[in-house]
């Protein structure tokens, strides 16, 4: 099964996302912010990155920019978790190299549907 | 598939409360007029997380409320709105409201809708009142579902960098096919010669005919992620514009990405992250338990640093090694191995002690958890009282037991309120006295011996000795002619029902506080003292044991029973001299010790047990102090001193006067731990009654 890197500074969101994805059989690695995620992304190969936008230390946008400079992450789907109010963040994320986004709040079914769609 | 997400609620509440604390701290640090971007960002992030989480977990009222707050913060963050005092105060009120909402929701109680609506409306008013001039960016094109539309012609020409966004045209076309039947025509004209081909660039484009009843919005949604990465033309196919069938050539869509990125079907490698693993396991377990028991929220969880867990695991490892060594030794033990046995037992003792210390460490939290509420409290109160007060805090990292921390919170708040209300003077009064206009309240914590000491110091007016004395006489606490040292007068403020405030204010309450403060602290096995100097200030000092679970005890023998006296309350132990014993009327006995008369407590009378001897000269007197008063406890013999683990008698049996708990000794017997303050009070009471009875007779 594909491996997904789930990045969120909120522990409850991380738990929820991890639980949902693991329940669907994915391998999940979680990270608490951009720096943690970048570190983990370099150590292992993941098939999809799911990242929150607003995070301390390194936010989602910067993480996406950094990831896209890594050879292994040039073409990997990277999805942002964003709120509707963050319309500006969507295009900012897009120009940073994001594949797409999932709008918060979402429920586990929506999350899985989108991930499965992207991973085919 | 449906997943029950309520199991993550506990974590959500916990992190939300932490977020609110962060918001509060940062808000208090904001200076109106200055937009501290870093602070506003931190506040925004916390609000944003709460909003996202509450939406996800279905707490829509919290999400709605936070949304307004977030909008306000967003405008401040972008510099579109000034940071005004009004806004800061309103945001602080919002933090309170959110805290109340979450607390209510967590314990399945009703949310105070009136209050929520009030603050919500104030936020809305602030937002609308001087709304920044921003054009609305999102202008939705109204979607007309025309009945004559039978499908869509989509011209999809990805820009060459499309792959680098992680998007795959094939996936998009597949998704489109879910809206109806499609015929796709691939345009290969832009594909260069093979040797010029860059597999990382997309040079294909498609003409797609989608038939079916999909709306334009649905079609656009499919391309939402790539609308900036492609040229997209979507034309409606009406009944008149049906394409001629022969112009369509159906070409199987090549998976462009396949050649671009060879994805080896490898098993994903997960690098074990050793240092976080144990904690993860613990966290998961607690989640599982919490899910089974939805009302367990109040039982509380505790956050433990990884280093503490690691130290624990390390210790257990050592213990296991020692145990297996002893096991081996026991299998074929001969007397010549006694030396090694002794060594092994020593090691076992050392490891057990270290393990105990480490386990206790887990319950220890820095006192900042308790101190953190004070900046807000001081901020709110000083504006209410029209005083200028600066709060200083030191020793925030001093650790103490979580239970002690929870119970010391209220007394601390009371003492701080008291210092603000009665201690620190109004600015003009301070200037008159030649002091700086701004008063200083200093909270300090440190370890001393086996205790934690918390000091609340203010540079205010100090306790007014004359007024306290007057009041105490008026209330009948002391006699008119009693001569008391200043220290004794100061202590009077802890007497029940004592209050010198001329006006009962809603800040320090109705004067029922100080005695309650003292009692609460005593219940924790601690003491509170006050030192004060007129116009210089007052210092309240609280001394608390580091933990409530273990105590240093003196074992004493009484008949066949063993009792434990807490070591902290013992002043001295002495051989009884018959000449110093005075019997007073009614049968009570006093012992004369250096000009002081101490009541003698015969434990066998109190607990009604058969003593081995009743002759005072055959036993020992343990002089103890409880609640500031001394007494002598008559025992047969002193045994050893040791640390004992306190077991509650109340939960296992019932409350017994004069006994604070019980413990299990090394030989398996139960020993009762004496409640010294209770015993002293009991004996003083008894002396009084006996005296009165004698007087009447």
Short mmCIF file of C-alpha atoms in Angstrom, two decimals, chain A residues 1-3 8-13 15-16 18-20 22-24 27-30 40 43-45 47 52 54-57 68 74-79 83-85 87 89 91 94-95 97-102 104-109 112 114 117-120, chain B residues 1-5 7-9 11-12 15 41 44-45 48-49 51-57 60 67 70 74 77 137-138 163-168 171 174-175 199-200 224-229 257 260-261 263-264 266 268-271 273 276 280 283-284 287 303:
data_model
loop_
_atom_site.label_atom_id
_atom_site.label_comp_id
_atom_site.label_asym_id
_atom_site.label_seq_id
_atom_site.Cartn_x
_atom_site.Cartn_y
_atom_site.Cartn_z
CA UNK A 1 0.00 0.00 0.00
CA UNK A 2 1.12 3.55 -0.63
CA UNK A 3 2.72 5.55 2.12
CA UNK A 8 -0.54 18.92 10.93
CA UNK A 9 0.35 20.79 14.10
CA UNK A 10 -2.98 19.84 15.64
CA UNK A 11 -2.74 16.50 17.42
CA UNK A 12 -6.43 15.75 17.05
CA UNK A 13 -6.35 16.32 13.29
CA UNK A 15 -4.88 11.39 14.97
CA UNK A 16 -8.02 11.60 12.91
CA UNK A 18 -3.82 8.87 10.61
CA UNK A 19 -6.60 6.69 11.95
CA UNK A 20 -8.69 7.17 8.82
CA UNK A 22 -4.50 3.51 8.35
CA UNK A 23 -8.00 2.10 8.55
CA UNK A 24 -8.10 2.19 4.75
CA UNK A 27 0.96 3.37 5.57
CA UNK A 28 1.03 6.66 7.40
CA UNK A 29 3.92 8.75 8.68
CA UNK A 30 2.92 11.82 10.62
CA UNK A 40 10.90 12.60 7.56
CA UNK A 43 14.48 9.73 5.30
CA UNK A 44 11.84 7.70 3.54
CA UNK A 45 9.97 7.68 0.30
CA UNK A 47 3.68 8.41 -2.27
CA UNK A 52 -1.93 21.60 6.86
CA UNK A 54 -0.93 27.16 9.06
CA UNK A 55 1.79 25.65 11.21
CA UNK A 56 4.51 27.01 13.46
CA UNK A 57 8.21 26.87 12.50
CA UNK A 68 9.48 20.18 -4.77
CA UNK A 74 9.17 16.40 -7.95
CA UNK A 75 6.03 14.65 -9.13
CA UNK A 76 4.53 13.28 -5.91
CA UNK A 77 0.99 14.50 -5.24
CA UNK A 78 0.95 17.05 -2.42
CA UNK A 79 -2.43 18.03 -1.03
CA UNK A 83 -10.15 26.25 5.21
CA UNK A 84 -12.56 27.98 2.89
CA UNK A 85 -11.52 31.36 4.21
CA UNK A 87 -8.85 31.23 -0.85
CA UNK A 89 -3.76 30.21 0.33
CA UNK A 91 -3.35 29.81 -5.20
CA UNK A 94 -0.59 26.05 -6.13
CA UNK A 95 2.25 28.30 -7.17
CA UNK A 97 3.73 23.32 -6.33
CA UNK A 98 0.74 21.84 -4.55
CA UNK A 99 -1.29 19.30 -6.48
CA UNK A 100 -4.58 20.28 -4.92
CA UNK A 101 -6.41 20.82 -1.70
CA UNK A 102 -8.97 19.39 0.66
CA UNK A 104 -11.61 21.89 6.03
CA UNK A 105 -13.76 20.83 7.70
CA UNK A 106 -13.90 17.48 6.00
CA UNK A 107 -15.06 14.12 7.20
CA UNK A 108 -13.06 10.90 6.96
CA UNK A 109 -15.06 9.69 3.95
CA UNK A 112 -10.45 8.97 1.69
CA UNK A 114 -9.96 12.43 -2.47
CA UNK A 117 -8.88 9.60 -6.47
CA UNK A 118 -5.39 11.07 -6.51
CA UNK A 119 -3.60 7.80 -6.00
CA UNK A 120 -5.81 6.12 -8.57
CA UNK B 1 -17.28 3.24 5.39
CA UNK B 2 -17.91 5.51 8.27
CA UNK B 3 -15.43 6.32 11.00
CA UNK B 4 -16.32 7.41 14.49
CA UNK B 5 -14.29 10.56 14.95
CA UNK B 7 -12.62 9.25 19.80
CA UNK B 8 -10.32 12.14 18.90
CA UNK B 9 -12.39 14.70 20.76
CA UNK B 11 -7.21 15.34 22.13
CA UNK B 12 -9.04 18.14 20.39
CA UNK B 15 -5.05 21.05 22.38
CA UNK B 41 0.40 35.08 13.69
CA UNK B 44 -4.21 33.44 14.39
CA UNK B 45 -2.75 29.96 14.16
CA UNK B 48 -7.37 28.67 13.07
CA UNK B 49 -6.62 25.27 14.56
CA UNK B 51 -11.81 26.45 13.99
CA UNK B 52 -10.57 23.65 11.76
CA UNK B 53 -10.83 21.04 14.50
CA UNK B 54 -14.23 22.11 15.74
CA UNK B 55 -15.61 22.03 12.20
CA UNK B 56 -14.19 18.59 11.63
CA UNK B 57 -15.51 17.26 14.92
CA UNK B 60 -20.40 23.92 14.63
CA UNK B 67 -14.62 31.99 12.26
CA UNK B 70 -10.31 34.44 12.82
CA UNK B 74 -6.70 37.76 9.53
CA UNK B 77 -2.32 39.98 10.29
CA UNK B 137 -12.37 38.49 -4.61
CA UNK B 138 -14.59 35.53 -5.12
CA UNK B 163 3.56 17.11 -13.88
CA UNK B 164 5.56 19.21 -11.46
CA UNK B 165 2.41 19.99 -9.52
CA UNK B 166 1.90 16.31 -8.96
CA UNK B 167 -1.18 16.30 -11.16
CA UNK B 168 -1.85 13.63 -13.71
CA UNK B 171 -6.54 11.05 -13.39
CA UNK B 174 -10.87 9.58 -15.51
CA UNK B 175 -12.62 11.80 -13.01
CA UNK B 199 9.83 13.41 -20.00
CA UNK B 200 9.26 15.87 -17.20
CA UNK B 224 -10.17 23.02 -10.07
CA UNK B 225 -6.72 21.90 -9.01
CA UNK B 226 -5.17 22.62 -12.41
CA UNK B 227 -7.03 25.67 -13.70
CA UNK B 228 -3.85 27.74 -13.38
CA UNK B 229 -1.75 25.03 -14.98
CA UNK B 257 3.47 9.94 -16.29
CA UNK B 260 8.11 10.45 -16.90
CA UNK B 261 8.49 8.87 -13.53
CA UNK B 263 7.51 4.23 -10.17
CA UNK B 264 9.07 1.03 -8.95
CA UNK B 266 8.65 -1.09 -3.98
CA UNK B 268 7.41 1.47 1.27
CA UNK B 269 10.16 1.72 3.80
CA UNK B 270 9.25 3.18 7.13
CA UNK B 271 12.23 4.41 8.99
CA UNK B 273 11.70 6.77 14.63
CA UNK B 276 9.06 8.82 19.57
CA UNK B 280 3.10 7.00 20.49
CA UNK B 283 -0.84 8.05 23.47
CA UNK B 284 -2.78 5.53 21.46
CA UNK B 287 -7.08 7.38 23.24
CA UNK B 303 1.65 15.04 29.18
#
